[in-house]
Coordinates of C-alpha atoms in Angstrom, one line a residue:
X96 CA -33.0 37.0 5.3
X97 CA -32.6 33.6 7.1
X98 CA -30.2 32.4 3.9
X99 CA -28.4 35.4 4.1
X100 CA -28.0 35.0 7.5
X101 CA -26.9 31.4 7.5
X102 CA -24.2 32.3 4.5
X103 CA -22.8 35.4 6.9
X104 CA -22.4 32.8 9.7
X105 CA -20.4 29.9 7.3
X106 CA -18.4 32.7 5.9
X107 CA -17.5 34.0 9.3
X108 CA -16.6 30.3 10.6
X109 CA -14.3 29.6 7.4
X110 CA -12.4 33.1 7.7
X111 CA -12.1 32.2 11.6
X112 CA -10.5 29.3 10.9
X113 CA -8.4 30.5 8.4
X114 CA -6.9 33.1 10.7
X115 CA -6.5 29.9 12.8
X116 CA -5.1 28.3 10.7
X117 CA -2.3 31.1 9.4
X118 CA -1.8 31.5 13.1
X119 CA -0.9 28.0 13.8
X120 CA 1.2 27.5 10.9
X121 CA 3.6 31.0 11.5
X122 CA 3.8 29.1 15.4
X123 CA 5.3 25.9 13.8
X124 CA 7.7 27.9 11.6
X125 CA 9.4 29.3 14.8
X126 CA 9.3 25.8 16.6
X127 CA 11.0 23.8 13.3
X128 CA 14.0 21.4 14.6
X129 CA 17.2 21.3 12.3
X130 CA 18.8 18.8 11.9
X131 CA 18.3 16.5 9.1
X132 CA 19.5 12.6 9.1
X133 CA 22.2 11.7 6.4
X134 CA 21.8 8.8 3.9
X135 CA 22.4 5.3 5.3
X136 CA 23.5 1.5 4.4
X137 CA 20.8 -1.5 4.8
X138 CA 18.6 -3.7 4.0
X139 CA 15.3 -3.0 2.5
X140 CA 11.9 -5.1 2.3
X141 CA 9.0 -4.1 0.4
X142 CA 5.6 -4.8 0.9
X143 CA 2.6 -3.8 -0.8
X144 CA -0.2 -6.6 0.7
X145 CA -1.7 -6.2 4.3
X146 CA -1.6 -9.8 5.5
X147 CA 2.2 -10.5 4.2
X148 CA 3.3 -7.4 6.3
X149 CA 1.4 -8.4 9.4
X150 CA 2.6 -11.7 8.9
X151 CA 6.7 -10.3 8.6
X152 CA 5.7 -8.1 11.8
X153 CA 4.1 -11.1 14.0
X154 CA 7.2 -12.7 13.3
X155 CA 9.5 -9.7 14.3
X156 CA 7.6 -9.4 17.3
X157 CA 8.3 -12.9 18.5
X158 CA 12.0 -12.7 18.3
X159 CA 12.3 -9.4 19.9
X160 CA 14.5 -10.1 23.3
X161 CA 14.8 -6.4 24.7
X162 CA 12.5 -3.8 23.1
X163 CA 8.9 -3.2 20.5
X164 CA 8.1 0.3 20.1
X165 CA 5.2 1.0 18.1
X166 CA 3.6 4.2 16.8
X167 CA 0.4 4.1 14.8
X168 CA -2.1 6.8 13.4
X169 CA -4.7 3.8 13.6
X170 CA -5.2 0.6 15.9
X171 CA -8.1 -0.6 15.9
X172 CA -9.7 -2.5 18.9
X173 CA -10.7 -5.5 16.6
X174 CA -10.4 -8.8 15.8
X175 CA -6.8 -7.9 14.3
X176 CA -5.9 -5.2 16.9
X177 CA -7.0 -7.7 20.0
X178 CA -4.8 -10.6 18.5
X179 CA -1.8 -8.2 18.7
X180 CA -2.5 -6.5 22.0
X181 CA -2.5 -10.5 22.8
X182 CA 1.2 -11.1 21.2
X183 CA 2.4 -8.1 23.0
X184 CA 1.1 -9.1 26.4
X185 CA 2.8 -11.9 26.0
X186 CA 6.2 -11.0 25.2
X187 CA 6.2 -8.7 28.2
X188 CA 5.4 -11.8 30.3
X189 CA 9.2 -12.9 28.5
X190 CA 10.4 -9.6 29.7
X191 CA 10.5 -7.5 26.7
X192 CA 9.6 -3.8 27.2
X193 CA 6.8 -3.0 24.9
X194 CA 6.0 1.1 24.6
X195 CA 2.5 1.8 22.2
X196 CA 1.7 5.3 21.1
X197 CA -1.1 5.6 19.2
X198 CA -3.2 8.9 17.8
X199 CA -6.1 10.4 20.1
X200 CA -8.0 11.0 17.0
X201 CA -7.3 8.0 14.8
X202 CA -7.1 5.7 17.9
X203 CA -10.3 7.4 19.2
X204 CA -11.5 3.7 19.8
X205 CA -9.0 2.8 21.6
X206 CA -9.7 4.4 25.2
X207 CA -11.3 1.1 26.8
X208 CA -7.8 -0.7 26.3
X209 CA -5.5 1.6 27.6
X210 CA -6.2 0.6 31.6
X211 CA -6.1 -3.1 30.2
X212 CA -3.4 -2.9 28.5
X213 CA -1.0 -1.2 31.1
X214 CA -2.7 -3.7 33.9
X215 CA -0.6 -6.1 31.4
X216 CA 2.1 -4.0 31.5
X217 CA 2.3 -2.2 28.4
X218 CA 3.5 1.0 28.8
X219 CA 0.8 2.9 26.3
X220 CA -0.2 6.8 25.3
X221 CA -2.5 8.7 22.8
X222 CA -0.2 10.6 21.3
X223 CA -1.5 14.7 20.6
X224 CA -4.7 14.3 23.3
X225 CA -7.8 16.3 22.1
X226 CA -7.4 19.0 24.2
X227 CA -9.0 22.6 23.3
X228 CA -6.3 25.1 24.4
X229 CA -8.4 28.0 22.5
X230 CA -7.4 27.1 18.5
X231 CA -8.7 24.2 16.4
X232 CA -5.3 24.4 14.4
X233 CA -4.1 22.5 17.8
X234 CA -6.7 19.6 17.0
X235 CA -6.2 19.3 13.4
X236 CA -2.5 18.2 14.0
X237 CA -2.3 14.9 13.9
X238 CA 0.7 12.0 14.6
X239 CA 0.1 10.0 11.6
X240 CA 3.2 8.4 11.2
X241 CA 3.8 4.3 11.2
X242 CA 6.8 2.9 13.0
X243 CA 7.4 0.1 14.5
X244 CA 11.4 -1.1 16.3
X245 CA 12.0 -4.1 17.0
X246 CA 15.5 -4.2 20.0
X247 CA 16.7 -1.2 17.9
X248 CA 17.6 -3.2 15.5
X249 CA 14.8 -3.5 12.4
X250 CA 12.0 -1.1 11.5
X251 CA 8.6 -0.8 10.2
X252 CA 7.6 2.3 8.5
X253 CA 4.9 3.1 5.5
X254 CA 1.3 3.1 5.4
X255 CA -0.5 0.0 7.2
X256 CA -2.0 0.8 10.1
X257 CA -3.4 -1.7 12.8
X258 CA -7.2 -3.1 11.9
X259 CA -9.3 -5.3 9.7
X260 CA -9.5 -3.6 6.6
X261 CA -5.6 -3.5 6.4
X262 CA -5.3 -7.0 5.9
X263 CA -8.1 -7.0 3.5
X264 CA -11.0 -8.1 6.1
X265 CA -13.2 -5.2 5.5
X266 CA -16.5 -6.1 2.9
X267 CA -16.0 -2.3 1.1
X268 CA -12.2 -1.5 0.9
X269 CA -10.7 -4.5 0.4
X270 CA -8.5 -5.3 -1.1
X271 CA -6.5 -3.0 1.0
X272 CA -3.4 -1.9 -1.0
X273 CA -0.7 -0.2 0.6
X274 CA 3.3 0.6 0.4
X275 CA 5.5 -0.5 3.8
X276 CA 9.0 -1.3 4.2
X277 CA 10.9 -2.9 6.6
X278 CA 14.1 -1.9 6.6
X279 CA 17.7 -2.6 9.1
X280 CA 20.7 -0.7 9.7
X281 CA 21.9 2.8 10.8
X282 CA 18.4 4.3 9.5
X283 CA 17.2 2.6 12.7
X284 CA 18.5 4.7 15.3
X285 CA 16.8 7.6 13.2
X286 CA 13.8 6.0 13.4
X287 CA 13.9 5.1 16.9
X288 CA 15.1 8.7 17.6
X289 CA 11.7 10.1 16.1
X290 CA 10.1 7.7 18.3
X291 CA 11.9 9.1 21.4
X292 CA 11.2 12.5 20.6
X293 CA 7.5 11.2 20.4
X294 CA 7.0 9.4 23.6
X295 CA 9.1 11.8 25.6
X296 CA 6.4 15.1 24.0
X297 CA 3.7 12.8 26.2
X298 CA 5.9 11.6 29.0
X299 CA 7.7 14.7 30.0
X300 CA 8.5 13.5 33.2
X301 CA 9.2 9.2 32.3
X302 CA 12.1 8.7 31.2
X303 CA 11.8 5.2 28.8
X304 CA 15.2 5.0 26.3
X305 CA 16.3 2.1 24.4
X306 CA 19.6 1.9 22.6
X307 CA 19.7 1.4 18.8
X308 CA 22.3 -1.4 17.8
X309 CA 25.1 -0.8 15.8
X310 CA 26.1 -3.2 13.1
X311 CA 26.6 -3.5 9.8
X312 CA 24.9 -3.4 6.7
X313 CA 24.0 -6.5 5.1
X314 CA 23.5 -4.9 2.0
X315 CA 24.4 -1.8 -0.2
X316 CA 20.9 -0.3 0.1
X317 CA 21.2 3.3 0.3
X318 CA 18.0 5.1 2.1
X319 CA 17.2 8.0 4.0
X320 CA 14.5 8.7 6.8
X321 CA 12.5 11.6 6.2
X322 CA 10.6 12.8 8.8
X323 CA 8.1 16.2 8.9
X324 CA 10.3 17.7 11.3
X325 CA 13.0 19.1 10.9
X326 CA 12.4 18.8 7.3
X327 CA 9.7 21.0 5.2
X328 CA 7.4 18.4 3.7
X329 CA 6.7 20.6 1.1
X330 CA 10.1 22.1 0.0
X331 CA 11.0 17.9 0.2
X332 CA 8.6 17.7 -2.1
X333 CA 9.6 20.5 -4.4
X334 CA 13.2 19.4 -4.4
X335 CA 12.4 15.6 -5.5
X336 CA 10.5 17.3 -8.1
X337 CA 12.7 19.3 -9.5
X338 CA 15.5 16.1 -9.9
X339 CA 12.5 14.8 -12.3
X340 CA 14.0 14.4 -16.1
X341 CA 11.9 12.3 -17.6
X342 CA 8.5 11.3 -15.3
X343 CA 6.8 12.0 -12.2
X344 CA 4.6 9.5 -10.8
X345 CA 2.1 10.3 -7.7
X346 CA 0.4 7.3 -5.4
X347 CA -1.8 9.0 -2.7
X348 CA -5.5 8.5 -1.2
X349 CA -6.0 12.4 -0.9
X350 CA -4.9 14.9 -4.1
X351 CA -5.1 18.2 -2.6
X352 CA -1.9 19.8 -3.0
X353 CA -0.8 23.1 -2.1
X354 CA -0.2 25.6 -3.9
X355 CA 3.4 25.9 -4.8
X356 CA 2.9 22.2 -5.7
X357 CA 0.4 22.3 -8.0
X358 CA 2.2 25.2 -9.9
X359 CA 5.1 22.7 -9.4
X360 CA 3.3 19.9 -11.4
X361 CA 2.1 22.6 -14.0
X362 CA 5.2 23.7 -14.6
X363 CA 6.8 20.4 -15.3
X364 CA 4.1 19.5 -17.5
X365 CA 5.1 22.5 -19.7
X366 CA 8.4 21.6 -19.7
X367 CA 7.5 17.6 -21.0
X368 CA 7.9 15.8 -18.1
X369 CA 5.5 13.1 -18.1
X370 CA 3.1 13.0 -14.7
X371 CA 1.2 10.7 -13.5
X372 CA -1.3 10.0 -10.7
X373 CA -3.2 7.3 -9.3
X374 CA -5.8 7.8 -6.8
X375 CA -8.8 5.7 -5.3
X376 CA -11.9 5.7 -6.9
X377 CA -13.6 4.4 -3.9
X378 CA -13.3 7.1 -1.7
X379 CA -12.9 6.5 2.3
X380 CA -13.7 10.1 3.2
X381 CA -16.8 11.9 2.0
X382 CA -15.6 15.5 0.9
X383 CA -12.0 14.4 0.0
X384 CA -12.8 12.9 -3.2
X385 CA -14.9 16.1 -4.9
X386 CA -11.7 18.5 -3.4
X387 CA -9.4 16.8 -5.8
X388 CA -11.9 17.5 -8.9
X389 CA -10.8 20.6 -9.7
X390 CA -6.9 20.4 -9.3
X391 CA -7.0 16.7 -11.1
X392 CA -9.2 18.4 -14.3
X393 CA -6.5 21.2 -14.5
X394 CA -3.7 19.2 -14.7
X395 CA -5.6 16.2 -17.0
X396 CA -6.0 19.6 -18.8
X397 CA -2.2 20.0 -18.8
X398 CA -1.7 16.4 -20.2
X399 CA -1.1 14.4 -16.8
X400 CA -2.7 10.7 -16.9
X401 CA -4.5 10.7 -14.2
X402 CA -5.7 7.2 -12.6
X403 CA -8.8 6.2 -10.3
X404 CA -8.1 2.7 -8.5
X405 CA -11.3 0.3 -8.6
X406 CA -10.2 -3.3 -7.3
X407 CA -10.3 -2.1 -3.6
X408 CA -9.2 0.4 -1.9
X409 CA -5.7 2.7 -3.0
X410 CA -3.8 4.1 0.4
X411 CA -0.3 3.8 -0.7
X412 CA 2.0 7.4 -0.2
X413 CA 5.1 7.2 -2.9
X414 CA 6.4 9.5 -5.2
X415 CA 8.7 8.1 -8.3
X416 CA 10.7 10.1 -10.2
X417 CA 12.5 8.9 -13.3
X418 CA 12.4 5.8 -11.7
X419 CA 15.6 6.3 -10.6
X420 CA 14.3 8.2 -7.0
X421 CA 11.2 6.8 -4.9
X422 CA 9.6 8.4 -1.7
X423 CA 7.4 5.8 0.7
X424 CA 5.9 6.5 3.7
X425 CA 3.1 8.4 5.4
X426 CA 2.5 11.3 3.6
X427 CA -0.6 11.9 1.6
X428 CA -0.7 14.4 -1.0
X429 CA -3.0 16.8 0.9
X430 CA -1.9 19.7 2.9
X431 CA -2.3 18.2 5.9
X432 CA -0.3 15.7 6.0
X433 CA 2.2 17.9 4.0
X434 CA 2.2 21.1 6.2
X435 CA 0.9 20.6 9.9
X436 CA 1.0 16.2 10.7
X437 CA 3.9 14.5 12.2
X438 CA 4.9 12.2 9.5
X439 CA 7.7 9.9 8.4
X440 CA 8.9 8.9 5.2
X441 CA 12.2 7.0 3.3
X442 CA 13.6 8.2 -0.1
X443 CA 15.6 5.5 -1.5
X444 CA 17.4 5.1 -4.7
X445 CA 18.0 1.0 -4.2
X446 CA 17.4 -0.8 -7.9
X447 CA 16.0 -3.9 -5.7
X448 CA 13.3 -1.3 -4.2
X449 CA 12.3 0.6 -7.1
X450 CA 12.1 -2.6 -9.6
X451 CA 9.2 -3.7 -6.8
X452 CA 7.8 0.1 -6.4
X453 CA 7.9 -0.3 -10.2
X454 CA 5.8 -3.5 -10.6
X455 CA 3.1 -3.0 -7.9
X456 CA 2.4 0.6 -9.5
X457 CA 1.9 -1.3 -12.7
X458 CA -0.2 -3.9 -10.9
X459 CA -2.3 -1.2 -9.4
X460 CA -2.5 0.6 -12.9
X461 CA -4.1 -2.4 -14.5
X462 CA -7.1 -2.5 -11.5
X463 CA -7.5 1.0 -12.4
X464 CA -9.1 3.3 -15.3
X465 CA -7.9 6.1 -16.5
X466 CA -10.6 9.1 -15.9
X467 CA -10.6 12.5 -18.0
X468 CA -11.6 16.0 -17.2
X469 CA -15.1 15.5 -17.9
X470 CA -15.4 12.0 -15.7
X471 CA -14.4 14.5 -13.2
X472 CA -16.9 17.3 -13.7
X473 CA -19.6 17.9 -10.9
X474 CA -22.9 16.3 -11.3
X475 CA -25.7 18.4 -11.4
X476 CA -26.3 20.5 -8.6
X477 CA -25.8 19.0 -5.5
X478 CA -22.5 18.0 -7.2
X479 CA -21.4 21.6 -7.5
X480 CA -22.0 22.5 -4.2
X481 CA -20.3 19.4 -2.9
X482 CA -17.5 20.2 -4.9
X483 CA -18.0 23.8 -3.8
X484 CA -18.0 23.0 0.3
X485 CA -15.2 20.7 -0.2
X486 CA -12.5 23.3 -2.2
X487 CA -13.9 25.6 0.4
X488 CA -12.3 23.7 3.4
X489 CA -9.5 21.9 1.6
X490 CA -7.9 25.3 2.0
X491 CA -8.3 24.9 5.7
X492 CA -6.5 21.7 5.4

């Protein structure tokens, strides 16, 4: 009776927060912006290694004269985290404005620096508090995007966050490898747009506003800035799939895709399009890992080559099709990310861009081995139920 009993209670918490979750999800249909930016001209650089990118954004932050605005899902309060709350505080001593929004959840650590920090004059903000208003759909979005603007002029986007391990200081993870770009021209006043939109959602009654600077391009680049709202992450998704020819190649930490993507993937697999899809094979989440299983067998199944990274950790977000079309950002390949988290990514079709997507893939492919369906078959049976609990709420997710 007790095991029934404890079953009864699980199954009524998961179809609670199912209802939850279809509840939340119609609300954001109805609350879905509409505009969309257009392509732009600039210049692009790519990064794939933590320290060169801190390095590139130490240095942006130096020369900035009027304005940093940075939004991060992460910053850590540590060694790496402290030396930049340092650089800030200094530059606002030369009179630059500095604005920090940073995640209540994945910035939990960050409460004792916020009085600190504004002491120094930082103006600074969790962005999405934890606040119980009566539905955990509320909680579970997240603000997991990655910007930072330097005098609205340059940009930082992709999928570095602010800590040790990101620079390849942490004894389990490292090396860290992740996808960022910093990119210039009209794409800026996008970004700095989704930024506003941000910071005024926690400061309804501040006004902060710094004006984007027009000039231009440097370079033919052509890119676009894609962010989870106005656009549908998932019909993005769809449609970059769909342009696919030849190949589709998937980068994520998390492979738990809904499910008009995975009957995407299926269906180009039947029509001989070549996928393939690299994951970590260290995982940094316990139940993530096992909720792929089952959608990576089926598709291995298929004929996709599907990859586990083992030199490090794998956190990159980018989607390459035909090599001709890439997608970097902050998306994961989970639902999450894909249907209910403020996210930001930029398609590009740049030659420069894609040659470097191309090579660090390949890099990454070579630290990695390439599982099969029955590598990826549960293990005995605390396996199966691990893989059990995990699909289970990967349909929350």
């Amino acid at each position: 009776m007790r095991v029934l009993k404890v079953f009864a209670i699980i199954f009524i918490i998961i179809g609670w927060l199912r209802l939850d979750w279809l509840i939340g999800m119609h609300s954001l249909k109805r609350k879905r912006r509409s505009s969309v930016y257009p392509w732009r001209k600039g210049e692009i650089n790519f990064f794939d290694d933590g320290v060169a990118w801190m390095k590139s954004l130490e240095l942006d932050i130096m020369e900035a004269k009027r304005s940093i605005c940075l939004l991060f899902y992460i910053i850590e309060p540590d060694e790496v985290g402290r030396r930049l709350f340092s650089l800030l505080e200094g530059r606002v001593k030369d009179g630059v404005e500095v604005r920090i929004l940073c995640d209540a959840l994945g910035s939990k650590n960050m409460k004792k620096w916020i009085k600190p920090l504004k002491e120094a004059g930082i103006h600074i903000a969790f962005s999405r508090p934890l606040i119980f208003k009566g539905s955990f759909f509320s909680l579970q979005r997240r603000n997991h995007r990655k910007i930072v603007i330097i005098d609205g002029e340059l940009a930082h986007v992709g999928g570095f966050n602010i800590g040790r391990e990101y620079v390849n200081l942490d004894p389990v993870l490292s090396p860290w490898r992740d996808y960022h770009l910093r990119i210039t021209g009209s794409g800026v006043e996008d970004l700095l747009s989704e930024f506003q939109i941000d910071w005024q959602r926690e400061f309804k009654k501040t006004q902060h506003h710094v004006e984007a600077v027009s000039h231009k391009a440097k370079s033919s680049s052509s890119y676009q800035i894609v962010p989870s709202e106005p656009v549908n992450m998932e019909a993005f998704m769809l449609d970059l799939f769909d342009l696919a020819e030849k190949s589709i190649f998937i980068g994520t930490p998390y492979f738990i895709p809904t499910e008009k993507l995975f009957s995407c993937l299926k269906n180009k697999l039947a029509d001989n399009i070549a996928v393939t899809i690299l994951v970590p094979g260290t995982p940094d989440h316990a139940l993530v890992q096992p909720a792929s299983f089952h959608f990576l067998r089926e598709l291995i199944n298929l004929g996709a080559h599907v990859y586990q990274f083992e030199h490090g950790f794998y956190h990159a977000k980018v989607l390459l099709i035909d090599e001709k079309l890439c997608d970097v950002g902050t998306t994961n390949f989970d639902r999450r990310s894909i249907l209910i988290n403020d996210e930001l990514n930029v398609l590009t079709t740049d030659k420069k861009i894609l040659l470097q997507v191309q090579q660090s893939i390949q890099k990454d492919l070579q630290h990695s081995v390439r599982v099969s369906k029955d590598m990826l078959k549960p293990q005995g049976i605390g396996g199966t139920a691990m893989e059990l609990v995990a699909r289970s709420f990967s349909h929350l997710l």
